[in-house]
């Protein structure tokens, strides 16, 4: 650890000693010192995905919302990269997606989903994209996805609104007739 710190001091433009030192600190669960070390590395190399991933991961582990900014930077940096290294950040992108969706940043949610390889888009990603499209006002896009999924009643109601907004009111009405029997949706259906 001391040798790495000295190596970093001798070559202030190299991130390698800082990355090795931060790895040791993370292994020791010394997250504050690891963050300080990684912050120095980030100042040297602003576009290093591994640095962004490590900083974001530590903030996420500490339940500190700062992770979002680092994972956003990481996503913007590697979104079109198809390498194995970029694929190793997918878990961070899943976390990023859920948080943007939770905060109502639906356009960003769509960007993240669209960057995922087709083979990795599961039901949860498709339903999240459909809902995000709905909330951004892209009713046609939302309806196209909703219609291909097996939906819970809440999403069927959103589908109805999409269909009605895109001029397919007969189809919307037939779905609503099934939902109107439930008290929860009766008033919404009348509206």
XYZ file of C-alpha atoms in Angstrom:
191
model
C 0.000 0.000 0.000
C 2.824 2.393 0.882
C 4.676 1.521 -2.331
C 1.582 2.250 -4.390
C 1.068 5.594 -2.683
C 4.723 6.474 -3.356
C 4.444 5.337 -6.993
C 1.435 7.580 -7.374
C 3.366 10.536 -5.967
C 6.301 9.898 -8.311
C 4.126 9.697 -11.424
C 1.189 12.027 -10.875
C -0.202 11.461 -14.369
C -0.616 7.691 -14.035
C -3.866 6.170 -12.841
C -2.526 2.604 -12.513
C -1.065 2.979 -9.005
C -4.238 4.780 -7.911
C -6.422 2.011 -9.305
C -4.369 -0.675 -7.581
C -4.431 1.231 -4.309
C -8.187 1.768 -4.553
C -8.691 -1.958 -5.215
C -6.814 -2.757 -2.006
C -8.812 -0.183 -0.069
C -12.092 -1.531 -1.427
C -11.072 -5.075 -0.488
C -10.409 -3.776 3.034
C -13.829 -2.046 2.988
C -12.103 1.301 3.477
C -14.521 3.056 1.148
C -13.776 6.651 2.124
C -10.069 6.336 1.345
C -10.901 4.374 -1.813
C -13.175 7.232 -2.916
C -10.417 9.776 -2.277
C -7.970 7.705 -4.304
C -10.456 7.147 -7.140
C -11.321 10.857 -7.198
C -7.652 11.613 -7.833
C -7.661 9.062 -10.649
C -10.854 10.608 -12.081
C -9.164 14.016 -12.219
C -6.310 12.497 -14.243
C -8.487 10.440 -16.606
C -12.071 11.766 -16.807
C -13.133 9.195 -19.395
C -12.021 6.006 -17.719
C -15.040 3.692 -17.414
C -13.514 1.575 -14.674
C -12.935 4.618 -12.478
C -16.515 5.815 -12.996
C -17.850 2.334 -12.280
C -15.810 1.969 -9.089
C -16.756 5.409 -7.738
C -20.426 4.894 -8.608
C -20.413 1.429 -7.042
C -18.951 2.701 -3.780
C -21.494 5.520 -3.575
C -24.261 3.024 -4.348
C -22.967 0.686 -1.645
C -22.933 3.621 0.793
C -26.538 4.471 -0.244
C -25.356 7.887 -1.441
C -27.244 9.338 -4.418
C -23.983 10.575 -5.945
C -23.731 7.182 -7.648
C -26.288 8.347 -10.189
C -23.996 10.990 -11.685
C -21.116 8.540 -12.031
C -23.261 5.790 -13.530
C -24.751 8.364 -15.929
C -21.265 9.388 -17.047
C -20.326 5.727 -17.415
C -23.419 5.011 -19.494
C -22.794 7.988 -21.776
C -19.216 6.863 -22.240
C -19.841 3.203 -23.148
C -23.452 3.097 -24.381
C -22.417 2.141 -27.947
C -19.498 -0.061 -26.929
C -20.116 -3.761 -27.575
C -16.957 -5.048 -25.895
C -16.956 -7.514 -23.014
C -15.679 -4.752 -20.721
C -18.709 -2.588 -21.522
C -20.994 -5.573 -20.946
C -19.579 -5.904 -17.431
C -21.250 -2.594 -16.536
C -24.783 -3.803 -17.319
C -25.643 -4.278 -13.640
C -24.829 -0.601 -13.057
C -27.050 0.302 -15.995
C -29.908 -1.696 -14.500
C -29.525 0.259 -11.267
C -29.332 3.494 -13.262
C -32.471 2.600 -15.219
C -34.519 1.801 -12.115
C -33.498 5.043 -10.429
C -34.243 7.225 -13.445
C -37.622 5.542 -13.833
C -38.357 5.975 -10.121
C -37.520 9.671 -10.392
C -39.721 10.123 -13.451
C -36.827 10.612 -15.885
C -38.628 8.554 -18.506
C -36.681 9.793 -21.521
C -33.433 8.725 -19.885
C -34.990 5.362 -18.999
C -35.821 4.826 -22.664
C -32.255 5.729 -23.706
C -30.826 3.170 -21.306
C -33.213 0.413 -22.398
C -32.575 1.148 -26.067
C -28.835 0.724 -25.490
C -29.332 -2.784 -24.086
C -28.742 -5.678 -26.502
C -31.979 -7.291 -27.701
C -30.997 -10.625 -26.165
C -30.991 -8.977 -22.724
C -34.356 -7.241 -22.948
C -36.644 -9.206 -20.686
C -40.259 -8.598 -19.682
C -39.318 -6.072 -16.993
C -37.328 -3.962 -19.457
C -40.086 -4.099 -22.075
C -42.828 -3.120 -19.617
C -40.642 -0.326 -18.230
C -40.052 0.947 -21.752
C -43.776 0.812 -22.544
C -44.637 2.714 -19.380
C -41.867 5.244 -20.034
C -43.118 5.801 -23.578
C -46.612 6.288 -22.190
C -45.433 8.869 -19.647
C -43.472 10.759 -22.327
C -46.586 10.934 -24.505
C -45.513 8.408 -27.157
C -48.819 6.547 -27.012
C -48.314 4.710 -30.308
C -44.901 3.381 -29.243
C -46.261 2.420 -25.822
C -49.294 0.662 -27.312
C -47.100 -1.304 -29.718
C -45.139 -2.735 -26.805
C -48.069 -3.152 -24.384
C -50.005 -5.151 -26.986
C -47.199 -7.725 -27.223
C -47.067 -8.347 -23.464
C -49.187 -10.186 -20.943
C -50.401 -7.285 -18.815
C -51.599 -6.752 -15.287
C -54.762 -4.642 -14.935
C -52.844 -1.428 -14.183
C -50.970 -1.741 -17.475
C -54.133 -2.721 -19.336
C -55.574 0.597 -18.228
C -52.522 2.421 -19.607
C -52.916 0.469 -22.845
C -56.537 1.622 -23.046
C -55.456 5.231 -22.729
C -52.817 4.704 -25.432
C -55.341 3.096 -27.767
C -57.888 5.855 -27.183
C -55.211 8.522 -27.769
C -54.225 6.945 -31.076
C -57.771 6.644 -32.419
C -58.385 2.979 -31.617
C -61.244 3.634 -29.248
C -63.187 0.438 -30.055
C -60.289 -1.717 -28.959
C -59.815 0.471 -25.871
C -63.514 0.169 -25.053
C -63.447 -3.638 -25.222
C -60.552 -3.760 -22.728
C -62.262 -1.196 -20.488
C -65.453 -3.254 -20.377
C -63.464 -5.999 -18.687
C -61.824 -3.586 -16.250
C -64.967 -1.648 -15.312
C -66.219 -4.525 -13.170
C -63.417 -3.768 -10.718
C -64.150 -0.918 -8.317
C -60.564 0.258 -8.520
C -60.884 1.041 -12.231
C -64.578 1.954 -12.421
C -64.071 5.719 -12.020
C -60.986 5.749 -14.237
C -62.915 3.861 -16.923
C -65.772 6.369 -16.767
C -63.310 9.263 -17.105
